[in-house]
XYZ file of C-alpha atoms in Angstrom:
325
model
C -6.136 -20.198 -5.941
C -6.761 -17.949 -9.265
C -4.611 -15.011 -9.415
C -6.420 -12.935 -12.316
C -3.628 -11.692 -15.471
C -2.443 -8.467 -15.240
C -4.162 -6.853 -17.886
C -6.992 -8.249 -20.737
C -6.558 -6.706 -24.433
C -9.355 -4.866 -26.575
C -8.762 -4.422 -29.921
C -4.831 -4.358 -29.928
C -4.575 -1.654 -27.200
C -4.206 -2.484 -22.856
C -7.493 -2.483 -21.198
C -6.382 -0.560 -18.018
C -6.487 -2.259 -14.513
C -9.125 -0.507 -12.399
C -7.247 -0.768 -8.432
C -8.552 1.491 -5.500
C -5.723 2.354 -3.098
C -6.435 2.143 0.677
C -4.065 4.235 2.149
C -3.037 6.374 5.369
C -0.537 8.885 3.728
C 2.108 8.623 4.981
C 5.249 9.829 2.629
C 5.783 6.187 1.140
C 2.023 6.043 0.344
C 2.478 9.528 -1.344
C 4.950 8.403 -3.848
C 2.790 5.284 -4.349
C -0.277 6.966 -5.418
C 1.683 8.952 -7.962
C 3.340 6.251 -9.537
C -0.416 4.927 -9.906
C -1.685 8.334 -11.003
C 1.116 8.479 -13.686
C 1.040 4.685 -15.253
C -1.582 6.250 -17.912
C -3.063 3.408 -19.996
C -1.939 0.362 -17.146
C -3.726 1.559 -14.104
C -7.085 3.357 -13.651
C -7.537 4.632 -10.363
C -10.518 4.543 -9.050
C -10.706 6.097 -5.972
C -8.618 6.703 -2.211
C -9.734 5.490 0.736
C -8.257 6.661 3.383
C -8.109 5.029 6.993
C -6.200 6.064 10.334
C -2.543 4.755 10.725
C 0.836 6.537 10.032
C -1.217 9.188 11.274
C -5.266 10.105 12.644
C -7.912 10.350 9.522
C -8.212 13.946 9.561
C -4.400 14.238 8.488
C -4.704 11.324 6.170
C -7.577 12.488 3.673
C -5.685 15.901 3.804
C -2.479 14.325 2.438
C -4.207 11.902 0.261
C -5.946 15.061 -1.173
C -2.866 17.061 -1.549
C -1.104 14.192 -2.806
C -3.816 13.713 -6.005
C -3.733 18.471 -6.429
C -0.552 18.332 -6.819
C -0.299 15.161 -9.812
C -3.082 17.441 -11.003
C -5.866 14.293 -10.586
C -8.644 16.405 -8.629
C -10.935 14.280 -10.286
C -9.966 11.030 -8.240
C -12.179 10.624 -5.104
C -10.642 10.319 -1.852
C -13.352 9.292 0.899
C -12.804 8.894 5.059
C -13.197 5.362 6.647
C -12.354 4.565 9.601
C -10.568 6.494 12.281
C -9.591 3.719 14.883
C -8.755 -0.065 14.870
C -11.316 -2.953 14.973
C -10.213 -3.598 18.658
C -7.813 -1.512 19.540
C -6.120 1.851 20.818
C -4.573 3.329 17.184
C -1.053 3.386 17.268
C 0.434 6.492 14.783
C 3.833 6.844 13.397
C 4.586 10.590 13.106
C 8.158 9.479 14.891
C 8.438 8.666 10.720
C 6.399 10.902 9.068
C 6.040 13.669 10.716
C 3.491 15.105 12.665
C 1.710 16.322 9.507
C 2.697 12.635 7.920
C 4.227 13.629 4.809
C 7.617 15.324 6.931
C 6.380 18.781 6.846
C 7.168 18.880 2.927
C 5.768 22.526 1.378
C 2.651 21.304 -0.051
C -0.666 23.798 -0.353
C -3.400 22.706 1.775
C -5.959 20.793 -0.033
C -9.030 23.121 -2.438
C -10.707 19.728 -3.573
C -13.568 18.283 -1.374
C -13.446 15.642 0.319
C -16.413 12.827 -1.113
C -19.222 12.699 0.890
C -19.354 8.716 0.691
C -17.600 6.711 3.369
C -14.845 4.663 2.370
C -16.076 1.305 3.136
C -19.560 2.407 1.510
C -17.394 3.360 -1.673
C -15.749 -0.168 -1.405
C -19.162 -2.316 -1.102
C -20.494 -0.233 -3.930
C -17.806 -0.373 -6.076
C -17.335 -4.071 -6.021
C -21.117 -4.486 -6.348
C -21.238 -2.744 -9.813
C -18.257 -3.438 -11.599
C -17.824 -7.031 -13.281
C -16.150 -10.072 -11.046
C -12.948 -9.838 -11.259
C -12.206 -6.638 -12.169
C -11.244 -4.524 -9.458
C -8.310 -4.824 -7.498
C -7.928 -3.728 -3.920
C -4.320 -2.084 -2.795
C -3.364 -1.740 0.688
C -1.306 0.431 1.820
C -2.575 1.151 5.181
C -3.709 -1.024 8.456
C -6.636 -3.268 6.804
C -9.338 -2.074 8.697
C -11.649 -0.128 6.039
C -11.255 -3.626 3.827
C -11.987 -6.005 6.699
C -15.242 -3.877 7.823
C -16.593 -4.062 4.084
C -15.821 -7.577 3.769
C -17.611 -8.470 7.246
C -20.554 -5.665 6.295
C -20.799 -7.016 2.549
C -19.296 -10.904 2.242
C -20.674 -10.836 -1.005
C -17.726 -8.367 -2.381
C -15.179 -11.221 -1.825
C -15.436 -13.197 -4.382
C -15.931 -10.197 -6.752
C -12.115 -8.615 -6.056
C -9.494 -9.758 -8.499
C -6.971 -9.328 -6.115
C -5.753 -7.717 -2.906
C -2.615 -6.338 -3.377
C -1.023 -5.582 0.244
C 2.043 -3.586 2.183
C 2.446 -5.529 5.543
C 4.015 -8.299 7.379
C 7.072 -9.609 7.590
C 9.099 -13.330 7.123
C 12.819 -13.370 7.218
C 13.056 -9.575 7.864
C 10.995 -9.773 11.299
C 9.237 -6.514 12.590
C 9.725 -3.093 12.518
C 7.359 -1.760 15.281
C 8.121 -5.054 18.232
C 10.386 -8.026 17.195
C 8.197 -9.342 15.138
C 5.533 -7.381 13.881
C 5.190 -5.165 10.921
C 3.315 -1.648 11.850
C 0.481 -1.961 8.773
C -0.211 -5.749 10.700
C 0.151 -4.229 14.155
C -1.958 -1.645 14.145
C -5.201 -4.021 13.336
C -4.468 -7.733 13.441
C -8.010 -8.445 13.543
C -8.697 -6.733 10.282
C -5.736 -8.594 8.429
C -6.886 -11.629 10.042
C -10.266 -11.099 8.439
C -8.498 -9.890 5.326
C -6.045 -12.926 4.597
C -8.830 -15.232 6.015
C -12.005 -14.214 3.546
C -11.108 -16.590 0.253
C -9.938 -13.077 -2.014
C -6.908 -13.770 -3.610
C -3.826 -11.950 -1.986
C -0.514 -10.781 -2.932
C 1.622 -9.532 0.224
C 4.686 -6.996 0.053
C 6.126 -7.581 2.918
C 9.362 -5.726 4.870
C 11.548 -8.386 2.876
C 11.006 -6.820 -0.126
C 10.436 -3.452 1.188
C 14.281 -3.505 2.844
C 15.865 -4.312 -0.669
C 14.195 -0.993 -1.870
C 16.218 1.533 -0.804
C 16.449 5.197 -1.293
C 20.414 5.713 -1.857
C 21.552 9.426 -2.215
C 21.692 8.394 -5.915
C 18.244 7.445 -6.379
C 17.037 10.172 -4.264
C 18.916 12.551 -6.471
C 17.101 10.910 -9.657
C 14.136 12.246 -8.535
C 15.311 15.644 -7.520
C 16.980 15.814 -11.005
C 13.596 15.476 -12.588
C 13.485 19.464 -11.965
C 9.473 19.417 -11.798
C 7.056 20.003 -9.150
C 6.884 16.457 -8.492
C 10.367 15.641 -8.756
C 11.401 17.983 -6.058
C 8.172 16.820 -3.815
C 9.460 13.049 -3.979
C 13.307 13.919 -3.401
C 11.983 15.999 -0.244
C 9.365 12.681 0.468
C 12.328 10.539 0.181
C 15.541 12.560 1.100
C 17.812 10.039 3.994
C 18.065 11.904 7.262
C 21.173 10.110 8.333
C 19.256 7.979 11.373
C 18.671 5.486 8.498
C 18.553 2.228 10.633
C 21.547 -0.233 10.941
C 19.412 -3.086 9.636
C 19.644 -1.308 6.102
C 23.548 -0.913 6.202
C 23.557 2.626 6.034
C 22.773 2.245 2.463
C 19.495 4.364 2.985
C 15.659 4.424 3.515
C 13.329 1.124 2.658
C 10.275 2.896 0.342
C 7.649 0.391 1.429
C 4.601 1.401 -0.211
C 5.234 2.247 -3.808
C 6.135 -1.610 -4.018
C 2.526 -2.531 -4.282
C 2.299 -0.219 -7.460
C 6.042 -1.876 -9.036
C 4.420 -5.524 -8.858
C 0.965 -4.481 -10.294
C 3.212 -2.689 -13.430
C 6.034 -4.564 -14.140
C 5.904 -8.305 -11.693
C 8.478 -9.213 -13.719
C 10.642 -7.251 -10.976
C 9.584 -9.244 -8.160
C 9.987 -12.819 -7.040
C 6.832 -14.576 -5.323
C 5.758 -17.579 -3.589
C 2.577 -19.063 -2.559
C 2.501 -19.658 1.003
C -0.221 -19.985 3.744
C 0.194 -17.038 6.380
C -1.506 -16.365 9.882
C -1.494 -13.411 11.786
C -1.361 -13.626 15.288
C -4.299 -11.898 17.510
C -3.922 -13.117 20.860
C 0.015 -12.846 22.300
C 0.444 -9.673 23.484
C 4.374 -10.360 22.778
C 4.161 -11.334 19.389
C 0.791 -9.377 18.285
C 0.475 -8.897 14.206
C 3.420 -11.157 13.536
C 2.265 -12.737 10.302
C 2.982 -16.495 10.025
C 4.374 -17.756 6.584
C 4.358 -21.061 6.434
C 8.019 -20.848 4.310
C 8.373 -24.613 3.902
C 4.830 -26.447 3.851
C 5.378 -27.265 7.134
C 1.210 -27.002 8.660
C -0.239 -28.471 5.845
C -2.589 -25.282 5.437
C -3.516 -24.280 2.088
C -1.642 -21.380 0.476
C -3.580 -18.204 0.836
C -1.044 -15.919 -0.549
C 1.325 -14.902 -2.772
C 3.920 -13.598 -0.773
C 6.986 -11.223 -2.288
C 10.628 -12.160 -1.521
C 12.888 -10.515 -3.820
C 13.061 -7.479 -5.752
C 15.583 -5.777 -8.724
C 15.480 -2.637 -7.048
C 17.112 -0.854 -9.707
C 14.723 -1.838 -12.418
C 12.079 -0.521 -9.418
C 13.832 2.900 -9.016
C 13.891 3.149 -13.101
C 10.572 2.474 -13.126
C 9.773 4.589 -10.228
C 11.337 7.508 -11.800
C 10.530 7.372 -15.088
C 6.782 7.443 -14.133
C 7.294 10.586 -11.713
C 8.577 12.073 -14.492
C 5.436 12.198 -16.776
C 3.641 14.160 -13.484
């Protein structure tokens, strides 16, 4: 399956790599969309769309809209899609975030408007007008605004460079039931749709996610920034002390800001192409995503799935861009 380059050259300088972030912040997705806002020439953002998950859509365009005031980007549009699940009762997580979904950190209520478009109109007409292969799609979020353009609009497939996901889980197993990772859980259909429409796919799943740990020390890093995003992110990121026993005690996995690490330095990462399922009909093992590890089905690969990670290079390069916010 093609997997497009990173980024093209124009006359000796780095054409920048247009993504638009799907997202449900969500204090992980926070300090994901400002590492993207920050990577000047590597990433142009093009847009949030915002879906229900960590929390309801009404809380999620409000943080997604703080979150682009206060890296000083009013200009990036955030839109609303959708508010439930393809099939489903939505399932929230402000047991992690917060009931406001970014832990109650001080942050102004939002002066930019929301955009008037829809998020999965923005997607269809996004991918309709820029050149094949040029926009990638990263999820940070239940899949459910993607899989509703892709069933609305199957013509936008073929036209994404690359989906670029948070979800799922091999080795690490689940984080919401046994198995299951919550981005998965929340709408299996819509990652079923997702990881079944022919767009190439790169997953970041909890295995990576668990290596990436907020220590006191690199919490710290970002508090000793001594800017207004510096202090945001060490309050986004600070360990409570109920870190789970699955991470040692070392600290908290940062899940989303992942996606943004491979897309600007994949050096950091190791990857494998595997063919993965997710599971939409056992109650007990719902949104458990299926990597075939070993070749064992004889399915064709449909993913590049994300095993390893430095996580210190990730931190440094974490910090260093919340630093030029």
């Amino acid at each position: 399956m093609a997997h497009h380059a990173v980024s093209g050259r124009a006359e000796g300088r780095r054409v920048a790599r247009k993504i638009i972030i799907d997202t449900d912040p969500g204090q992980d997705d926070a300090l994901a969309i400002l590492l993207a806002l920050a990577s000047g020439e590597a990433l142009e953002v093009l847009g949030l769309t915002c879906v229900a998950g960590n929390v309801p859509l009404g809380l999620t365009t409000r943080n997604a809209r703080r979150i682009c005031e206060l890296a000083g980007r009013r200009d990036v549009p955030v839109m609303a899609g959708c508010d439930r699940p393809m099939g489903r009762d939505l399932v929230t997580a402000e047991h992690v975030h917060g009931e406001d979904g970014l832990r109650g950190v001080d942050l102004p209520a939002p002066t930019m408007p929301l955009d008037s478009r829809h998020a999965v109109d923005f997607l269809i007409e996004t991918l309709r007008e820029a050149a094949p292969g040029t926009v990638t799609l990263v999820a940070l979020a239940p899949l459910t605004n993607l899989a509703t353009a892709f069933r609305r609009a199957p013509d936008i497939v073929a036209r994404v460079a690359d989906i670029v996901l948070m979800g799922g889980a091999h080795r690490a197993l689940g984080n919401v039931t046994p198995v299951a990772e919550f981005n998965i859980h929340v709408d299996p259909q819509a990652a079923d749709i997702v990881l079944c429409a022919g767009a190439p796919v790169t997953i970041v799943p909890l295995d990576v996610t668990h290596k990436a740990l907020v220590t006191p020390a690199r919490n710290a890093a970002f508090a000793a920034l001594r800017t207004r995003v510096g202090q945001v992110a060490a309050a986004l990121s600070r360990p409570t002390g109920r870190e789970s026993a699955r991470h040692g005690g070392l600290g908290a996995p940062l899940h989303d800001p992942c996606t943004i690490g491979w897309l600007l330095a994949p050096d950091l990462f190791a990857a494998r192409e595997v063919n993965v399922m997710v599971e939409t009909g056992s109650e007990l093992t719902m949104g458990m995503t299926v990597m075939d590890w070993w070749g064992v089905t004889g399915r064709a690969a449909n993913a590049r799935v994300l095993h390893d990670i430095d996580a210190d290079g990730f931190f440094d390069l974490l910090t260093a861009g919340l630093a030029r916010l």
